[in-house]
Amino acid sequence: MTDQDRQRAMDFIVEQQAKNSVAIDKLIESQHKAELRFERDEFRLDRDERILKLMVKAGRRERRTRSEAEERLTKALAALAESQAHADSRLDALIDIVRQQRNGGSQSFESC
């Protein structure tokens, strides 16, 4: 191998090392950017998980509140129905009294 061949081989090796060094630098930069994206995405995911947990808690709280309100409404409607039935029976009794008085009064007018 001549000096010129050795020089060409060394130049080739140096050139390849320079290319590899540039490629490695690009890979390192790309890796750094990927790590930043990962950290940002991880932060977003953590935030989204916290938001989702709050939404689940709010949903459960709302379901419990609605269930309690529905129970109160059911009891109130039952009480109202009972009260309505009592009022209906009292109204029926009043109607019967009025009819008896009219029937009794009309009979007394007819006999006169």
PDB file of N, CA and C in Angstrom:
ATOM      1  N   MET A   1       0.866  -1.151   0.000  1.00  0.00           N
ATOM      2  CA  MET A   1       0.000   0.000   0.000  1.00  0.00           C
ATOM      3  C   MET A   1       0.923   1.227   0.000  1.00  0.00           C
ATOM      4  N   THR A   2       0.625   2.105  -0.883  1.00  0.00           N
ATOM      5  CA  THR A   2       1.458   3.291  -1.025  1.00  0.00           C
ATOM      6  C   THR A   2       0.992   4.347  -0.054  1.00  0.00           C
ATOM      7  N   ASP A   3       1.814   5.370   0.069  1.00  0.00           N
ATOM      8  CA  ASP A   3       1.445   6.487   0.941  1.00  0.00           C
ATOM      9  C   ASP A   3       0.159   7.148   0.466  1.00  0.00           C
ATOM     10  N   GLN A   4       0.010   7.203  -0.830  1.00  0.00           N
ATOM     11  CA  GLN A   4      -1.192   7.822  -1.399  1.00  0.00           C
ATOM     12  C   GLN A   4      -2.430   6.977  -1.061  1.00  0.00           C
ATOM     13  N   ASP A   5      -2.321   5.665  -1.129  1.00  0.00           N
ATOM     14  CA  ASP A   5      -3.440   4.771  -0.782  1.00  0.00           C
ATOM     15  C   ASP A   5      -3.790   4.895   0.700  1.00  0.00           C
ATOM     16  N   ARG A   6      -2.705   4.956   1.519  1.00  0.00           N
ATOM     17  CA  ARG A   6      -2.953   5.124   2.954  1.00  0.00           C
ATOM     18  C   ARG A   6      -3.617   6.465   3.245  1.00  0.00           C
ATOM     19  N   GLN A   7      -3.167   7.473   2.542  1.00  0.00           N
ATOM     20  CA  GLN A   7      -3.759   8.808   2.739  1.00  0.00           C
ATOM     21  C   GLN A   7      -5.228   8.793   2.310  1.00  0.00           C
ATOM     22  N   ARG A   8      -5.533   8.144   1.195  1.00  0.00           N
ATOM     23  CA  ARG A   8      -6.916   8.039   0.735  1.00  0.00           C
ATOM     24  C   ARG A   8      -7.764   7.262   1.751  1.00  0.00           C
ATOM     25  N   ALA A   9      -7.228   6.208   2.276  1.00  0.00           N
ATOM     26  CA  ALA A   9      -7.952   5.403   3.265  1.00  0.00           C
ATOM     27  C   ALA A   9      -8.198   6.217   4.528  1.00  0.00           C
ATOM     28  N   MET A  10      -7.177   6.965   4.972  1.00  0.00           N
ATOM     29  CA  MET A  10      -7.338   7.797   6.159  1.00  0.00           C
ATOM     30  C   MET A  10      -8.351   8.911   5.902  1.00  0.00           C
ATOM     31  N   ASP A  11      -8.301   9.513   4.710  1.00  0.00           N
ATOM     32  CA  ASP A  11      -9.277  10.556   4.364  1.00  0.00           C
ATOM     33  C   ASP A  11     -10.697   9.981   4.370  1.00  0.00           C
ATOM     34  N   PHE A  12     -10.807   8.755   3.813  1.00  0.00           N
ATOM     35  CA  PHE A  12     -12.119   8.100   3.788  1.00  0.00           C
ATOM     36  C   PHE A  12     -12.619   7.852   5.213  1.00  0.00           C
ATOM     37  N   ILE A  13     -11.739   7.373   6.080  1.00  0.00           N
ATOM     38  CA  ILE A  13     -12.112   7.089   7.471  1.00  0.00           C
ATOM     39  C   ILE A  13     -12.508   8.376   8.189  1.00  0.00           C
ATOM     40  N   VAL A  14     -11.738   9.427   7.980  1.00  0.00           N
ATOM     41  CA  VAL A  14     -12.042  10.716   8.616  1.00  0.00           C
ATOM     42  C   VAL A  14     -13.379  11.240   8.103  1.00  0.00           C
ATOM     43  N   GLU A  15     -13.595  11.120   6.808  1.00  0.00           N
ATOM     44  CA  GLU A  15     -14.864  11.574   6.216  1.00  0.00           C
ATOM     45  C   GLU A  15     -16.038  10.782   6.787  1.00  0.00           C
ATOM     46  N   GLN A  16     -15.870   9.471   6.925  1.00  0.00           N
ATOM     47  CA  GLN A  16     -16.929   8.620   7.479  1.00  0.00           C
ATOM     48  C   GLN A  16     -17.181   8.965   8.942  1.00  0.00           C
ATOM     49  N   GLN A  17     -16.123   9.243   9.675  1.00  0.00           N
ATOM     50  CA  GLN A  17     -16.287   9.629  11.077  1.00  0.00           C
ATOM     51  C   GLN A  17     -17.034  10.958  11.179  1.00  0.00           C
ATOM     52  N   ALA A  18     -16.725  11.885  10.281  1.00  0.00           N
ATOM     53  CA  ALA A  18     -17.420  13.179  10.281  1.00  0.00           C
ATOM     54  C   ALA A  18     -18.898  12.974   9.977  1.00  0.00           C
ATOM     55  N   LYS A  19     -19.190  12.146   8.969  1.00  0.00           N
ATOM     56  CA  LYS A  19     -20.595  11.857   8.631  1.00  0.00           C
ATOM     57  C   LYS A  19     -21.294  11.178   9.810  1.00  0.00           C
ATOM     58  N   ASN A  20     -20.608  10.219  10.414  1.00  0.00           N
ATOM     59  CA  ASN A  20     -21.191   9.518  11.565  1.00  0.00           C
ATOM     60  C   ASN A  20     -21.402  10.470  12.740  1.00  0.00           C
ATOM     61  N   SER A  21     -20.453  11.372  12.920  1.00  0.00           N
ATOM     62  CA  SER A  21     -20.574  12.342  14.004  1.00  0.00           C
ATOM     63  C   SER A  21     -21.782  13.243  13.781  1.00  0.00           C
ATOM     64  N   VAL A  22     -21.984  13.696  12.534  1.00  0.00           N
ATOM     65  CA  VAL A  22     -23.152  14.529  12.204  1.00  0.00           C
ATOM     66  C   VAL A  22     -24.431  13.723  12.411  1.00  0.00           C
ATOM     67  N   ALA A  23     -24.431  12.471  11.944  1.00  0.00           N
ATOM     68  CA  ALA A  23     -25.613  11.618  12.103  1.00  0.00           C
ATOM     69  C   ALA A  23     -25.918  11.394  13.580  1.00  0.00           C
ATOM     70  N   ILE A  24     -24.888  11.165  14.371  1.00  0.00           N
ATOM     71  CA  ILE A  24     -25.087  10.956  15.809  1.00  0.00           C
ATOM     72  C   ILE A  24     -25.623  12.223  16.459  1.00  0.00           C
ATOM     73  N   ASP A  25     -25.093  13.375  16.057  1.00  0.00           N
ATOM     74  CA  ASP A  25     -25.601  14.650  16.594  1.00  0.00           C
ATOM     75  C   ASP A  25     -27.079  14.837  16.254  1.00  0.00           C
ATOM     76  N   LYS A  26     -27.445  14.484  15.019  1.00  0.00           N
ATOM     77  CA  LYS A  26     -28.864  14.579  14.614  1.00  0.00           C
ATOM     78  C   LYS A  26     -29.722  13.629  15.442  1.00  0.00           C
ATOM     79  N   LEU A  27     -29.233  12.427  15.657  1.00  0.00           N
ATOM     80  CA  LEU A  27     -29.976  11.457  16.470  1.00  0.00           C
ATOM     81  C   LEU A  27     -30.120  11.936  17.909  1.00  0.00           C
ATOM     82  N   ILE A  28     -29.065  12.516  18.448  1.00  0.00           N
ATOM     83  CA  ILE A  28     -29.128  13.032  19.818  1.00  0.00           C
ATOM     84  C   ILE A  28     -30.154  14.155  19.901  1.00  0.00           C
ATOM     85  N   GLU A  29     -30.144  15.058  18.925  1.00  0.00           N
ATOM     86  CA  GLU A  29     -31.122  16.160  18.899  1.00  0.00           C
ATOM     87  C   GLU A  29     -32.545  15.614  18.752  1.00  0.00           C
ATOM     88  N   SER A  30     -32.701  14.638  17.874  1.00  0.00           N
ATOM     89  CA  SER A  30     -34.015  14.016  17.679  1.00  0.00           C
ATOM     90  C   SER A  30     -34.487  13.333  18.959  1.00  0.00           C
ATOM     91  N   GLN A  31     -33.575  12.642  19.630  1.00  0.00           N
ATOM     92  CA  GLN A  31     -33.914  11.988  20.901  1.00  0.00           C
ATOM     93  C   GLN A  31     -34.311  13.018  21.941  1.00  0.00           C
ATOM     94  N   HIS A  32     -33.592  14.122  21.997  1.00  0.00           N
ATOM     95  CA  HIS A  32     -33.909  15.186  22.957  1.00  0.00           C
ATOM     96  C   HIS A  32     -35.304  15.749  22.695  1.00  0.00           C
ATOM     97  N   LYS A  33     -35.622  16.001  21.414  1.00  0.00           N
ATOM     98  CA  LYS A  33     -36.959  16.504  21.058  1.00  0.00           C
ATOM     99  C   LYS A  33     -38.030  15.488  21.427  1.00  0.00           C
ATOM    100  N   ALA A  34     -37.736  14.212  21.185  1.00  0.00           N
ATOM    101  CA  ALA A  34     -38.700  13.160  21.524  1.00  0.00           C
ATOM    102  C   ALA A  34     -38.933  13.106  23.030  1.00  0.00           C
ATOM    103  N   GLU A  35     -37.870  13.276  23.807  1.00  0.00           N
ATOM    104  CA  GLU A  35     -38.016  13.280  25.262  1.00  0.00           C
ATOM    105  C   GLU A  35     -38.853  14.464  25.727  1.00  0.00           C
ATOM    106  N   LEU A  36     -38.646  15.633  25.105  1.00  0.00           N
ATOM    107  CA  LEU A  36     -39.458  16.805  25.450  1.00  0.00           C
ATOM    108  C   LEU A  36     -40.923  16.572  25.119  1.00  0.00           C
ATOM    109  N   ARG A  37     -41.186  15.994  23.946  1.00  0.00           N
ATOM    110  CA  ARG A  37     -42.580  15.687  23.567  1.00  0.00           C
ATOM    111  C   ARG A  37     -43.189  14.687  24.554  1.00  0.00           C
ATOM    112  N   PHE A  38     -42.402  13.688  24.919  1.00  0.00           N
ATOM    113  CA  PHE A  38     -42.882  12.681  25.859  1.00  0.00           C
ATOM    114  C   PHE A  38     -43.243  13.322  27.202  1.00  0.00           C
ATOM    115  N   GLU A  39     -42.345  14.183  27.709  1.00  0.00           N
ATOM    116  CA  GLU A  39     -42.616  14.853  28.982  1.00  0.00           C
ATOM    117  C   GLU A  39     -43.866  15.723  28.885  1.00  0.00           C
ATOM    118  N   ARG A  40     -44.005  16.456  27.775  1.00  0.00           N
ATOM    119  CA  ARG A  40     -45.179  17.309  27.578  1.00  0.00           C
ATOM    120  C   ARG A  40     -46.448  16.454  27.516  1.00  0.00           C
ATOM    121  N   ASP A  41     -46.373  15.367  26.748  1.00  0.00           N
ATOM    122  CA  ASP A  41     -47.532  14.486  26.627  1.00  0.00           C
ATOM    123  C   ASP A  41     -47.858  13.808  27.950  1.00  0.00           C
ATOM    124  N   GLU A  42     -46.818  13.446  28.694  1.00  0.00           N
ATOM    125  CA  GLU A  42     -47.033  12.830  29.999  1.00  0.00           C
ATOM    126  C   GLU A  42     -47.713  13.821  30.945  1.00  0.00           C
ATOM    127  N   PHE A  43     -47.281  15.087  30.903  1.00  0.00           N
ATOM    128  CA  PHE A  43     -47.911  16.129  31.717  1.00  0.00           C
ATOM    129  C   PHE A  43     -49.378  16.287  31.323  1.00  0.00           C
ATOM    130  N   ARG A  44     -49.642  16.316  30.015  1.00  0.00           N
ATOM    131  CA  ARG A  44     -51.030  16.436  29.538  1.00  0.00           C
ATOM    132  C   ARG A  44     -51.859  15.242  29.975  1.00  0.00           C
ATOM    133  N   LEU A  45     -51.279  14.067  29.872  1.00  0.00           N
ATOM    134  CA  LEU A  45     -51.993  12.863  30.283  1.00  0.00           C
ATOM    135  C   LEU A  45     -52.316  12.901  31.773  1.00  0.00           C
ATOM    136  N   ASP A  46     -51.346  13.327  32.580  1.00  0.00           N
ATOM    137  CA  ASP A  46     -51.597  13.459  34.021  1.00  0.00           C
ATOM    138  C   ASP A  46     -52.723  14.448  34.278  1.00  0.00           C
ATOM    139  N   ARG A  47     -52.699  15.577  33.564  1.00  0.00           N
ATOM    140  CA  ARG A  47     -53.745  16.581  33.724  1.00  0.00           C
ATOM    141  C   ARG A  47     -55.099  16.011  33.290  1.00  0.00           C
ATOM    142  N   ASP A  48     -55.112  15.306  32.157  1.00  0.00           N
ATOM    143  CA  ASP A  48     -56.358  14.707  31.683  1.00  0.00           C
ATOM    144  C   ASP A  48     -56.893  13.673  32.665  1.00  0.00           C
ATOM    145  N   GLU A  49     -55.986  12.900  33.283  1.00  0.00           N
ATOM    146  CA  GLU A  49     -56.420  11.920  34.285  1.00  0.00           C
ATOM    147  C   GLU A  49     -57.046  12.613  35.490  1.00  0.00           C
ATOM    148  N   ARG A  50     -56.433  13.715  35.930  1.00  0.00           N
ATOM    149  CA  ARG A  50     -57.002  14.463  37.060  1.00  0.00           C
ATOM    150  C   ARG A  50     -58.376  15.010  36.700  1.00  0.00           C
ATOM    151  N   ILE A  51     -58.491  15.554  35.493  1.00  0.00           N
ATOM    152  CA  ILE A  51     -59.784  16.096  35.047  1.00  0.00           C
ATOM    153  C   ILE A  51     -60.821  14.979  34.980  1.00  0.00           C
ATOM    154  N   LEU A  52     -60.436  13.843  34.432  1.00  0.00           N
ATOM    155  CA  LEU A  52     -61.365  12.718  34.323  1.00  0.00           C
ATOM    156  C   LEU A  52     -61.807  12.238  35.700  1.00  0.00           C
ATOM    157  N   LYS A  53     -60.874  12.174  36.650  1.00  0.00           N
ATOM    158  CA  LYS A  53     -61.244  11.769  38.009  1.00  0.00           C
ATOM    159  C   LYS A  53     -62.233  12.762  38.614  1.00  0.00           C
ATOM    160  N   LEU A  54     -62.001  14.055  38.388  1.00  0.00           N
ATOM    161  CA  LEU A  54     -62.936  15.067  38.894  1.00  0.00           C
ATOM    162  C   LEU A  54     -64.301  14.916  38.241  1.00  0.00           C
ATOM    163  N   MET A  55     -64.312  14.622  36.946  1.00  0.00           N
ATOM    164  CA  MET A  55     -65.589  14.435  36.248  1.00  0.00           C
ATOM    165  C   MET A  55     -66.331  13.212  36.784  1.00  0.00           C
ATOM    166  N   VAL A  56     -65.602  12.140  37.052  1.00  0.00           N
ATOM    167  CA  VAL A  56     -66.232  10.934  37.603  1.00  0.00           C
ATOM    168  C   VAL A  56     -66.814  11.229  38.977  1.00  0.00           C
ATOM    169  N   LYS A  57     -66.038  11.948  39.812  1.00  0.00           N
ATOM    170  CA  LYS A  57     -66.548  12.314  41.137  1.00  0.00           C
ATOM    171  C   LYS A  57     -67.798  13.161  41.016  1.00  0.00           C
ATOM    172  N   ALA A  58     -67.763  14.138  40.102  1.00  0.00           N
ATOM    173  CA  ALA A  58     -68.926  15.014  39.916  1.00  0.00           C
ATOM    174  C   ALA A  58     -70.127  14.202  39.429  1.00  0.00           C
ATOM    175  N   GLY A  59     -69.892  13.261  38.539  1.00  0.00           N
ATOM    176  CA  GLY A  59     -70.975  12.408  38.048  1.00  0.00           C
ATOM    177  C   GLY A  59     -71.579  11.560  39.158  1.00  0.00           C
ATOM    178  N   ARG A  60     -70.720  10.993  39.975  1.00  0.00           N
ATOM    179  CA  ARG A  60     -71.219  10.185  41.095  1.00  0.00           C
ATOM    180  C   ARG A  60     -71.998  11.038  42.084  1.00  0.00           C
ATOM    181  N   ARG A  61     -71.460  12.231  42.358  1.00  0.00           N
ATOM    182  CA  ARG A  61     -72.145  13.144  43.276  1.00  0.00           C
ATOM    183  C   ARG A  61     -73.506  13.546  42.707  1.00  0.00           C
ATOM    184  N   GLU A  62     -73.549  13.840  41.403  1.00  0.00           N
ATOM    185  CA  GLU A  62     -74.806  14.217  40.761  1.00  0.00           C
ATOM    186  C   GLU A  62     -75.797  13.057  40.788  1.00  0.00           C
ATOM    187  N   ARG A  63     -75.304  11.845  40.521  1.00  0.00           N
ATOM    188  CA  ARG A  63     -76.185  10.675  40.563  1.00  0.00           C
ATOM    189  C   ARG A  63     -76.759  10.480  41.954  1.00  0.00           C
ATOM    190  N   ARG A  64     -75.911  10.649  42.985  1.00  0.00           N
ATOM    191  CA  ARG A  64     -76.383  10.507  44.370  1.00  0.00           C
ATOM    192  C   ARG A  64     -77.406  11.592  44.693  1.00  0.00           C
ATOM    193  N   THR A  65     -77.116  12.820  44.280  1.00  0.00           N
ATOM    194  CA  THR A  65     -78.036  13.937  44.534  1.00  0.00           C
ATOM    195  C   THR A  65     -79.369  13.694  43.844  1.00  0.00           C
ATOM    196  N   ARG A  66     -79.311  13.266  42.587  1.00  0.00           N
ATOM    197  CA  ARG A  66     -80.557  12.996  41.855  1.00  0.00           C
ATOM    198  C   ARG A  66     -81.330  11.842  42.479  1.00  0.00           C
ATOM    199  N   SER A  67     -80.617  10.830  42.938  1.00  0.00           N
ATOM    200  CA  SER A  67     -81.272   9.693  43.577  1.00  0.00           C
ATOM    201  C   SER A  67     -81.984  10.136  44.851  1.00  0.00           C
ATOM    202  N   GLU A  68     -81.312  10.967  45.632  1.00  0.00           N
ATOM    203  CA  GLU A  68     -81.933  11.478  46.857  1.00  0.00           C
ATOM    204  C   GLU A  68     -83.137  12.361  46.520  1.00  0.00           C
ATOM    205  N   ALA A  69     -82.988  13.208  45.497  1.00  0.00           N
ATOM    206  CA  ALA A  69     -84.091  14.082  45.098  1.00  0.00           C
ATOM    207  C   ALA A  69     -85.263  13.251  44.578  1.00  0.00           C
ATOM    208  N   GLU A  70     -84.966  12.194  43.825  1.00  0.00           N
ATOM    209  CA  GLU A  70     -86.026  11.328  43.306  1.00  0.00           C
ATOM    210  C   GLU A  70     -86.754  10.630  44.450  1.00  0.00           C
ATOM    211  N   GLU A  71     -86.001  10.216  45.460  1.00  0.00           N
ATOM    212  CA  GLU A  71     -86.614   9.574  46.624  1.00  0.00           C
ATOM    213  C   GLU A  71     -87.540  10.551  47.354  1.00  0.00           C
ATOM    214  N   ARG A  72     -87.058  11.794  47.533  1.00  0.00           N
ATOM    215  CA  ARG A  72     -87.898  12.815  48.181  1.00  0.00           C
ATOM    216  C   ARG A  72     -89.142  13.094  47.339  1.00  0.00           C
ATOM    217  N   LEU A  73     -88.969  13.162  46.029  1.00  0.00           N
ATOM    218  CA  LEU A  73     -90.109  13.425  45.144  1.00  0.00           C
ATOM    219  C   LEU A  73     -91.109  12.281  45.201  1.00  0.00           C
ATOM    220  N   THR A  74     -90.615  11.059  45.235  1.00  0.00           N
ATOM    221  CA  THR A  74     -91.499   9.892  45.320  1.00  0.00           C
ATOM    222  C   THR A  74     -92.309   9.938  46.614  1.00  0.00           C
ATOM    223  N   LYS A  75     -91.647  10.267  47.722  1.00  0.00           N
ATOM    224  CA  LYS A  75     -92.350  10.361  48.997  1.00  0.00           C
ATOM    225  C   LYS A  75     -93.371  11.497  48.973  1.00  0.00           C
ATOM    226  N   ALA A  76     -92.980  12.634  48.384  1.00  0.00           N
ATOM    227  CA  ALA A  76     -93.895  13.774  48.310  1.00  0.00           C
ATOM    228  C   ALA A  76     -95.099  13.434  47.439  1.00  0.00           C
ATOM    229  N   LEU A  77     -94.874  12.735  46.330  1.00  0.00           N
ATOM    230  CA  LEU A  77     -95.993  12.344  45.463  1.00  0.00           C
ATOM    231  C   LEU A  77     -96.914  11.353  46.166  1.00  0.00           C
ATOM    232  N   ALA A  78     -96.339  10.446  46.939  1.00  0.00           N
ATOM    233  CA  ALA A  78     -97.156   9.493  47.698  1.00  0.00           C
ATOM    234  C   ALA A  78     -97.996  10.240  48.730  1.00  0.00           C
ATOM    235  N   ALA A  79     -97.383  11.203  49.413  1.00  0.00           N
ATOM    236  CA  ALA A  79     -98.123  11.996  50.401  1.00  0.00           C
ATOM    237  C   ALA A  79     -99.213  12.810  49.721  1.00  0.00           C
ATOM    238  N   LEU A  80     -98.901  13.351  48.553  1.00  0.00           N
ATOM    239  CA  LEU A  80     -99.888  14.124  47.808  1.00  0.00           C
ATOM    240  C   LEU A  80    -101.043  13.246  47.354  1.00  0.00           C
ATOM    241  N   ALA A  81    -100.734  12.051  46.889  1.00  0.00           N
ATOM    242  CA  ALA A  81    -101.786  11.123  46.465  1.00  0.00           C
ATOM    243  C   ALA A  81    -102.678  10.753  47.644  1.00  0.00           C
ATOM    244  N   GLU A  82    -102.062  10.515  48.799  1.00  0.00           N
ATOM    245  CA  GLU A  82    -102.847  10.194  49.995  1.00  0.00           C
ATOM    246  C   GLU A  82    -103.718  11.380  50.389  1.00  0.00           C
ATOM    247  N   SER A  83    -103.144  12.562  50.342  1.00  0.00           N
ATOM    248  CA  SER A  83    -103.901  13.775  50.674  1.00  0.00           C
ATOM    249  C   SER A  83    -105.042  13.983  49.680  1.00  0.00           C
ATOM    250  N   GLN A  84    -104.767  13.729  48.406  1.00  0.00           N
ATOM    251  CA  GLN A  84    -105.794  13.868  47.371  1.00  0.00           C
ATOM    252  C   GLN A  84    -106.928  12.870  47.608  1.00  0.00           C
ATOM    253  N   ALA A  85    -106.572  11.644  47.968  1.00  0.00           N
ATOM    254  CA  ALA A  85    -107.591  10.636  48.241  1.00  0.00           C
ATOM    255  C   ALA A  85    -108.439  11.067  49.439  1.00  0.00           C
ATOM    256  N   HIS A  86    -107.803  11.601  50.462  1.00  0.00           N
ATOM    257  CA  HIS A  86    -108.531  12.085  51.642  1.00  0.00           C
ATOM    258  C   HIS A  86    -109.445  13.255  51.255  1.00  0.00           C
ATOM    259  N   ALA A  87    -108.941  14.161  50.441  1.00  0.00           N
ATOM    260  CA  ALA A  87    -109.743  15.307  50.001  1.00  0.00           C
ATOM    261  C   ALA A  87    -110.917  14.836  49.147  1.00  0.00           C
ATOM    262  N   ASP A  88    -110.669  13.836  48.294  1.00  0.00           N
ATOM    263  CA  ASP A  88    -111.750  13.301  47.459  1.00  0.00           C
ATOM    264  C   ASP A  88    -112.856  12.692  48.324  1.00  0.00           C
ATOM    265  N   SER A  89    -112.450  11.933  49.355  1.00  0.00           N
ATOM    266  CA  SER A  89    -113.473  11.313  50.204  1.00  0.00           C
ATOM    267  C   SER A  89    -114.253  12.383  50.972  1.00  0.00           C
ATOM    268  N   ARG A  90    -113.572  13.438  51.396  1.00  0.00           N
ATOM    269  CA  ARG A  90    -114.277  14.520  52.105  1.00  0.00           C
ATOM    270  C   ARG A  90    -115.216  15.259  51.147  1.00  0.00           C
ATOM    271  N   LEU A  91    -114.747  15.452  49.899  1.00  0.00           N
ATOM    272  CA  LEU A  91    -115.600  16.109  48.909  1.00  0.00           C
ATOM    273  C   LEU A  91    -116.824  15.243  48.598  1.00  0.00           C
ATOM    274  N   ASP A  92    -116.614  13.942  48.490  1.00  0.00           N
ATOM    275  CA  ASP A  92    -117.748  13.040  48.262  1.00  0.00           C
ATOM    276  C   ASP A  92    -118.750  13.135  49.406  1.00  0.00           C
ATOM    277  N   ALA A  93    -118.236  13.203  50.632  1.00  0.00           N
ATOM    278  CA  ALA A  93    -119.121  13.322  51.795  1.00  0.00           C
ATOM    279  C   ALA A  93    -119.887  14.645  51.736  1.00  0.00           C
ATOM    280  N   LEU A  94    -119.235  15.719  51.370  1.00  0.00           N
ATOM    281  CA  LEU A  94    -119.902  17.022  51.251  1.00  0.00           C
ATOM    282  C   LEU A  94    -120.958  16.988  50.164  1.00  0.00           C
ATOM    283  N   ILE A  95    -120.621  16.374  49.041  1.00  0.00           N
ATOM    284  CA  ILE A  95    -121.597  16.258  47.948  1.00  0.00           C
ATOM    285  C   ILE A  95    -122.813  15.474  48.415  1.00  0.00           C
ATOM    286  N   ASP A  96    -122.589  14.398  49.150  1.00  0.00           N
ATOM    287  CA  ASP A  96    -123.702  13.607  49.676  1.00  0.00           C
ATOM    288  C   ASP A  96    -124.564  14.443  50.615  1.00  0.00           C
ATOM    289  N   ILE A  97    -123.947  15.241  51.468  1.00  0.00           N
ATOM    290  CA  ILE A  97    -124.702  16.098  52.408  1.00  0.00           C
ATOM    291  C   ILE A  97    -125.542  17.095  51.635  1.00  0.00           C
ATOM    292  N   VAL A  98    -124.928  17.725  50.615  1.00  0.00           N
ATOM    293  CA  VAL A  98    -125.669  18.723  49.813  1.00  0.00           C
ATOM    294  C   VAL A  98    -126.820  18.047  49.095  1.00  0.00           C
ATOM    295  N   ARG A  99    -126.616  16.892  48.550  1.00  0.00           N
ATOM    296  CA  ARG A  99    -127.696  16.176  47.842  1.00  0.00           C
ATOM    297  C   ARG A  99    -128.832  15.818  48.814  1.00  0.00           C
ATOM    298  N   GLN A 100    -128.433  15.370  50.009  1.00  0.00           N
ATOM    299  CA  GLN A 100    -129.463  15.020  50.985  1.00  0.00           C
ATOM    300  C   GLN A 100    -130.278  16.247  51.369  1.00  0.00           C
ATOM    301  N   GLN A 101    -129.591  17.365  51.555  1.00  0.00           N
ATOM    302  CA  GLN A 101    -130.310  18.584  51.925  1.00  0.00           C
ATOM    303  C   GLN A 101    -131.219  19.032  50.788  1.00  0.00           C
ATOM    304  N   ARG A 102    -130.745  18.934  49.556  1.00  0.00           N
ATOM    305  CA  ARG A 102    -131.580  19.332  48.413  1.00  0.00           C
ATOM    306  C   ARG A 102    -132.759  18.374  48.259  1.00  0.00           C
ATOM    307  N   ASN A 103    -132.471  17.108  48.385  1.00  0.00           N
ATOM    308  CA  ASN A 103    -133.566  16.139  48.265  1.00  0.00           C
ATOM    309  C   ASN A 103    -134.557  16.320  49.411  1.00  0.00           C
ATOM    310  N   GLY A 104    -134.038  16.529  50.590  1.00  0.00           N
ATOM    311  CA  GLY A 104    -134.903  16.747  51.736  1.00  0.00           C
ATOM    312  C   GLY A 104    -135.634  18.074  51.603  1.00  0.00           C
ATOM    313  N   GLY A 105    -134.948  19.126  51.101  1.00  0.00           N
ATOM    314  CA  GLY A 105    -135.553  20.456  50.936  1.00  0.00           C
ATOM    315  C   GLY A 105    -136.555  20.457  49.824  1.00  0.00           C
ATOM    316  N   SER A 106    -136.299  19.794  48.742  1.00  0.00           N
ATOM    317  CA  SER A 106    -137.242  19.777  47.629  1.00  0.00           C
ATOM    318  C   SER A 106    -138.467  18.978  48.005  1.00  0.00           C
ATOM    319  N   GLN A 107    -138.336  17.983  48.843  1.00  0.00           N
ATOM    320  CA  GLN A 107    -139.481  17.221  49.296  1.00  0.00           C
ATOM    321  C   GLN A 107    -140.362  18.075  50.206  1.00  0.00           C
ATOM    322  N   SER A 108    -139.707  18.904  51.042  1.00  0.00           N
ATOM    323  CA  SER A 108    -140.498  19.729  51.933  1.00  0.00           C
ATOM    324  C   SER A 108    -141.226  20.823  51.159  1.00  0.00           C
ATOM    325  N   PHE A 109    -140.623  21.307  50.068  1.00  0.00           N
ATOM    326  CA  PHE A 109    -141.302  22.319  49.256  1.00  0.00           C
ATOM    327  C   PHE A 109    -142.462  21.687  48.480  1.00  0.00           C
ATOM    328  N   GLU A 110    -142.303  20.455  48.062  1.00  0.00           N
ATOM    329  CA  GLU A 110    -143.343  19.782  47.291  1.00  0.00           C
ATOM    330  C   GLU A 110    -144.557  19.471  48.184  1.00  0.00           C
ATOM    331  N   SER A 111    -144.297  19.196  49.432  1.00  0.00           N
ATOM    332  CA  SER A 111    -145.406  18.852  50.314  1.00  0.00           C
ATOM    333  C   SER A 111    -146.208  20.050  50.737  1.00  0.00           C
ATOM    334  N   CYS A 112    -145.656  21.234  50.579  1.00  0.00           N
ATOM    335  CA  CYS A 112    -146.381  22.427  50.983  1.00  0.00           C
ATOM    336  C   CYS A 112    -147.403  22.836  50.038  1.00  0.00           C
TER     337      CYS A 112
END
